PDB file of C-alpha atoms in Angstrom:
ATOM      1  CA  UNK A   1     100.332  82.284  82.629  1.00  0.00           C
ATOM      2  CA  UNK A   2      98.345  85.517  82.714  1.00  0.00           C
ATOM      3  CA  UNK A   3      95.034  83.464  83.480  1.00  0.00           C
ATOM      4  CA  UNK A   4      96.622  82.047  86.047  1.00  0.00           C
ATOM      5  CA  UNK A   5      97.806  85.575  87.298  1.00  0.00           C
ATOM      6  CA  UNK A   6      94.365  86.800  87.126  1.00  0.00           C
ATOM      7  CA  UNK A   7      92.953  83.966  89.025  1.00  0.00           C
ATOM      8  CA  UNK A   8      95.226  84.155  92.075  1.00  0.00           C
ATOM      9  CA  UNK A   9      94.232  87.762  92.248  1.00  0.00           C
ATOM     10  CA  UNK A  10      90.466  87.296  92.285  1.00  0.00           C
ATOM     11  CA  UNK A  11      90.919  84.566  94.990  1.00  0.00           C
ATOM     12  CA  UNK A  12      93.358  87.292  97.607  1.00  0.00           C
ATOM     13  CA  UNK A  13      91.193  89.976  96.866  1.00  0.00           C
ATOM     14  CA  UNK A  14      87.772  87.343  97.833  1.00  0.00           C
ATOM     15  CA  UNK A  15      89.578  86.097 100.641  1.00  0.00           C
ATOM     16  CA  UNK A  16      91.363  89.445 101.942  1.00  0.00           C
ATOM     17  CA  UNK A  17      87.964  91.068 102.547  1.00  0.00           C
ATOM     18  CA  UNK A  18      87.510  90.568 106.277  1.00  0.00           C
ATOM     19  CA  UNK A  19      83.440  91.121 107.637  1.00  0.00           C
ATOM     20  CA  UNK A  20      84.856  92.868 110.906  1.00  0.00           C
ATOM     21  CA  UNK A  21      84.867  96.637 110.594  1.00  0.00           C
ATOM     22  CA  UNK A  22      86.791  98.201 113.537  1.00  0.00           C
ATOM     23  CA  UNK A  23      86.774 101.671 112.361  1.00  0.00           C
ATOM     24  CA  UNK A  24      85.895 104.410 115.105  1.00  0.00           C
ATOM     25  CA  UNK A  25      83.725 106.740 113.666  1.00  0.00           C
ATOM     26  CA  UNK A  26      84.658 110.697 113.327  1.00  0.00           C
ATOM     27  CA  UNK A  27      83.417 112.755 115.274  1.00  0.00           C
ATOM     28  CA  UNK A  28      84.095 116.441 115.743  1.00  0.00           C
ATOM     29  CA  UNK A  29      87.186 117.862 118.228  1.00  0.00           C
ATOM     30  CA  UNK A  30      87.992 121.451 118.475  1.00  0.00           C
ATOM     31  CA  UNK A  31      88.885 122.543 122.024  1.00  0.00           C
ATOM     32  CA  UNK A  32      91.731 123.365 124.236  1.00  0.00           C
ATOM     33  CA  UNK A  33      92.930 122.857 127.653  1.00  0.00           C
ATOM     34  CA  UNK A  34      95.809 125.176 129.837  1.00  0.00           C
ATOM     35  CA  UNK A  35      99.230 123.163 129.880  1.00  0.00           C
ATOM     36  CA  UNK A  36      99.483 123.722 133.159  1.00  0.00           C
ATOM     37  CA  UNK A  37      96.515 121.262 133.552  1.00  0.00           C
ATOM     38  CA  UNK A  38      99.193 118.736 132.994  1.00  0.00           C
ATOM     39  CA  UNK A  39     102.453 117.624 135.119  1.00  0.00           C
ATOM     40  CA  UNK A  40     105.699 117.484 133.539  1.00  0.00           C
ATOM     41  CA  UNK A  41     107.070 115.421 130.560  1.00  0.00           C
ATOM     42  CA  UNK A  42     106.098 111.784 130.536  1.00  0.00           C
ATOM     43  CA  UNK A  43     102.564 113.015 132.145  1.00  0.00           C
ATOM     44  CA  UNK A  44      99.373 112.137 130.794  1.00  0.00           C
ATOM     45  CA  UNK A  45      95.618 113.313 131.527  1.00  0.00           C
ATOM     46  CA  UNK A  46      91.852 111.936 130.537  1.00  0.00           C
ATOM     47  CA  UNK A  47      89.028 114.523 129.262  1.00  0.00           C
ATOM     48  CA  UNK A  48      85.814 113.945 129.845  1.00  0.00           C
ATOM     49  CA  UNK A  49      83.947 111.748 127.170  1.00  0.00           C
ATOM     50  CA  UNK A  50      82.191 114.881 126.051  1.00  0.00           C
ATOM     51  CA  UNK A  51      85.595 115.088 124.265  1.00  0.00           C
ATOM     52  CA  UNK A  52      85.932 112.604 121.495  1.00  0.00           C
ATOM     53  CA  UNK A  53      83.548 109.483 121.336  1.00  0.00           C
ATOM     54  CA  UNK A  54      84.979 107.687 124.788  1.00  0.00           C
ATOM     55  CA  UNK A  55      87.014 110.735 125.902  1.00  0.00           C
ATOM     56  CA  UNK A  56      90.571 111.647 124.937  1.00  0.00           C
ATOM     57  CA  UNK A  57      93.951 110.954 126.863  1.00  0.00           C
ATOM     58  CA  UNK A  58      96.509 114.078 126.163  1.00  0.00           C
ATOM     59  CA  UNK A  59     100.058 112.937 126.613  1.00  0.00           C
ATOM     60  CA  UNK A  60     102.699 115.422 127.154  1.00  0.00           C
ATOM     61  CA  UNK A  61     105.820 113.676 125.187  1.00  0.00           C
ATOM     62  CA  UNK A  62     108.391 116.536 125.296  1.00  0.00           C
ATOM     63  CA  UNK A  63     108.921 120.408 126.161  1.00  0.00           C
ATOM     64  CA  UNK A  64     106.829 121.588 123.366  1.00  0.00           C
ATOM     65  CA  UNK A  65     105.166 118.340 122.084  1.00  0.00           C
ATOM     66  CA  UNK A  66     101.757 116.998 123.147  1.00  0.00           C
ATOM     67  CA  UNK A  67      99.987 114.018 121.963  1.00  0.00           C
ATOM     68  CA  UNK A  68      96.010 113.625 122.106  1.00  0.00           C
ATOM     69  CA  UNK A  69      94.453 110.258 121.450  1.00  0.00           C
ATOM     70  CA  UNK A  70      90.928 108.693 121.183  1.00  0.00           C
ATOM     71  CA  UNK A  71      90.117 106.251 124.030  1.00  0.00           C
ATOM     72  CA  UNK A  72      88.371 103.770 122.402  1.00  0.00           C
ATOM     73  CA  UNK A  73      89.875 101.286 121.652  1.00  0.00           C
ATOM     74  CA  UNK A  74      90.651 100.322 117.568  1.00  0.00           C
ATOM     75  CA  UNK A  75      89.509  96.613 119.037  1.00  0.00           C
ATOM     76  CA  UNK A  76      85.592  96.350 118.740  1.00  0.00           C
ATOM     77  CA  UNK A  77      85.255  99.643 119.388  1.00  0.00           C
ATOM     78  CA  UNK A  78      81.539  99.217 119.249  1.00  0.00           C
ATOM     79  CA  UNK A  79      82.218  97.426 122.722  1.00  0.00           C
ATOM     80  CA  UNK A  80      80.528  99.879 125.627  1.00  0.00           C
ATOM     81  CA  UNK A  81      83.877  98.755 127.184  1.00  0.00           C
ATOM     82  CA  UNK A  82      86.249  99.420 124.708  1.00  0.00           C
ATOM     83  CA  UNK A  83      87.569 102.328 126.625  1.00  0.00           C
ATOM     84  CA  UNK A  84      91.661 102.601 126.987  1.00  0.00           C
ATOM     85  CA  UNK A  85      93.136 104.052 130.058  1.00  0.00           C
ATOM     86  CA  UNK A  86      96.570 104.698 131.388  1.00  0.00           C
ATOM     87  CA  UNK A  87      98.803 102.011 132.968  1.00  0.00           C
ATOM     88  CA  UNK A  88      99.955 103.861 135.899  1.00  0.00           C
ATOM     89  CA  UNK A  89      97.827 107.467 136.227  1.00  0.00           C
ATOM     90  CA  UNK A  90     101.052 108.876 138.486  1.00  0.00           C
ATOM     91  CA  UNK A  91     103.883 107.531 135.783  1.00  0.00           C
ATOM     92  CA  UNK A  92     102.296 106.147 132.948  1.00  0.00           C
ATOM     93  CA  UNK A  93     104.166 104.314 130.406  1.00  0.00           C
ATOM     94  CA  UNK A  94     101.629 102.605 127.899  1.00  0.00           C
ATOM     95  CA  UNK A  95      97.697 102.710 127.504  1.00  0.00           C
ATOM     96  CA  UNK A  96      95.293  99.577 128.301  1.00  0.00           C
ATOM     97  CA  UNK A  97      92.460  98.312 126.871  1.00  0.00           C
ATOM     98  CA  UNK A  98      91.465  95.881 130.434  1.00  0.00           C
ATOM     99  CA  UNK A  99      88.234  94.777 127.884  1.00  0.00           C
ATOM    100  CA  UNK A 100      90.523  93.267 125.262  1.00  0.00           C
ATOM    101  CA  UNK A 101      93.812  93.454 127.199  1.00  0.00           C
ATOM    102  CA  UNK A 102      95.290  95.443 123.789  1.00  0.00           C
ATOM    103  CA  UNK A 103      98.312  97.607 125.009  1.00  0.00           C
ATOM    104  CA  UNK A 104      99.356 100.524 123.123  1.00  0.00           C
ATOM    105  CA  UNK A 105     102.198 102.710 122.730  1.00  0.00           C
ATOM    106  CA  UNK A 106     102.054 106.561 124.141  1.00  0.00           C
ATOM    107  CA  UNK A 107     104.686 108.073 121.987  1.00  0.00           C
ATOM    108  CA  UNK A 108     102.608 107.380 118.987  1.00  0.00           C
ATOM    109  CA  UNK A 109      99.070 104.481 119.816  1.00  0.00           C
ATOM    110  CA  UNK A 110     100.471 101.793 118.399  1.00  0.00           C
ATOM    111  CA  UNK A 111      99.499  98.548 119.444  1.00  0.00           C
ATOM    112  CA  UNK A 112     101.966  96.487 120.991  1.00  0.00           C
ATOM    113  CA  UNK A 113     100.405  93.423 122.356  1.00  0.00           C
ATOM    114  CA  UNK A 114      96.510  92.304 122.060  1.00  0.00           C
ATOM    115  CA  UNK A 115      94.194  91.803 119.457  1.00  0.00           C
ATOM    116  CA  UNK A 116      94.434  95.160 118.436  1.00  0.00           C
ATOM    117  CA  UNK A 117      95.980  96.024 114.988  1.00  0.00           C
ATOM    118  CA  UNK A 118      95.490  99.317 114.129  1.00  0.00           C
ATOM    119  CA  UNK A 119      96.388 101.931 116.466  1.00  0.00           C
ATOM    120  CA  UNK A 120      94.429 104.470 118.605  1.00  0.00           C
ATOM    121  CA  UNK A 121      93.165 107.687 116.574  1.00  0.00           C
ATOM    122  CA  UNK A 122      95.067 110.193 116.930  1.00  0.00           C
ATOM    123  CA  UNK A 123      93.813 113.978 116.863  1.00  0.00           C
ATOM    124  CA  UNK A 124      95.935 116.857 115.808  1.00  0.00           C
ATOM    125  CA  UNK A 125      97.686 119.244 118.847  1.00  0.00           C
ATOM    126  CA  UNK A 126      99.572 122.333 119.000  1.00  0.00           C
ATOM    127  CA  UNK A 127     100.780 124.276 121.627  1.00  0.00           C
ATOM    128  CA  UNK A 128     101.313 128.275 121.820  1.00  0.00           C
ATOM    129  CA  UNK A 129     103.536 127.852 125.625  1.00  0.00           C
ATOM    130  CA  UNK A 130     100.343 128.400 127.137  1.00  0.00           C
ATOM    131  CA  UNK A 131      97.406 126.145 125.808  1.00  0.00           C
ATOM    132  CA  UNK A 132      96.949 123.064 123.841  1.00  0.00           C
ATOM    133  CA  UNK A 133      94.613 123.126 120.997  1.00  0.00           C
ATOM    134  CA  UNK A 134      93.094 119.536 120.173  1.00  0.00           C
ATOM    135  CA  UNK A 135      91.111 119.384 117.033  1.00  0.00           C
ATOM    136  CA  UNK A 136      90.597 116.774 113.649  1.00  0.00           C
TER     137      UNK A 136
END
């Protein structure tokens, strides 16, 4: 029995190693923006792509809480157009990859329909009432 144990493990562990790497490289983030830059709750911005590898959408979720995230996509991301942008600039309610078509969740990047599994990198934010740091 334990042969047989140890040979169904070797084969998963063979056959669970996928070739496609989708990881988005790190890359360094330290900067801050006034919160005034953004509207009210439920608002969302884009930095410029000197921010992040592809730029970096800043989400404000709540009173105090903001939410920065990557915008390449965790699809390809190799992809010169795996770049996600908000569904509706004005009232924005999820994020869209229009290269894959991968949707993803703004309270937290998860993917939600597409062929994107892993969600959008998230960077760390915190807010003193008047700016919001961004960093990694």
């Amino acid at each position: 029995m334990y042969k047989y144990f140890i040979l169904f493990f070797l084969i998963f562990i063979t056959f669970s190693c996928g070739e496609e790497n989708n990881q988005i490289p790190n890359v360094s983030v330290n900067f801050s923006i006034q919160a005034s830059e953004l509207g009210g709750i439920g608002s969302a911005i884009y930095t410029q792509d000197i921010y992040g590898i592809k730029g970096i959408i800043i989400y404000h979720k709540n009173n105090s809480e903001y939410l920065a995230f990557e915008r390449t996509c965790s699809f390809r991301p190799e992809n010169d157009c795996a770049v996600v942008q908000l569904n509706d600039e004005l009232n924005p309610s999820y994020m869209i990859d229009s290269c894959c078509n991968s949707r993803f969740l703004l309270d937290d990047g998860t993917p939600f329909s597409g062929p994107a599994l892993v969600p959008l990198k998230q960077y760390n934010t915190s807010f003193d009432g008047t700016y919001i740091y961004i960093t990694n």
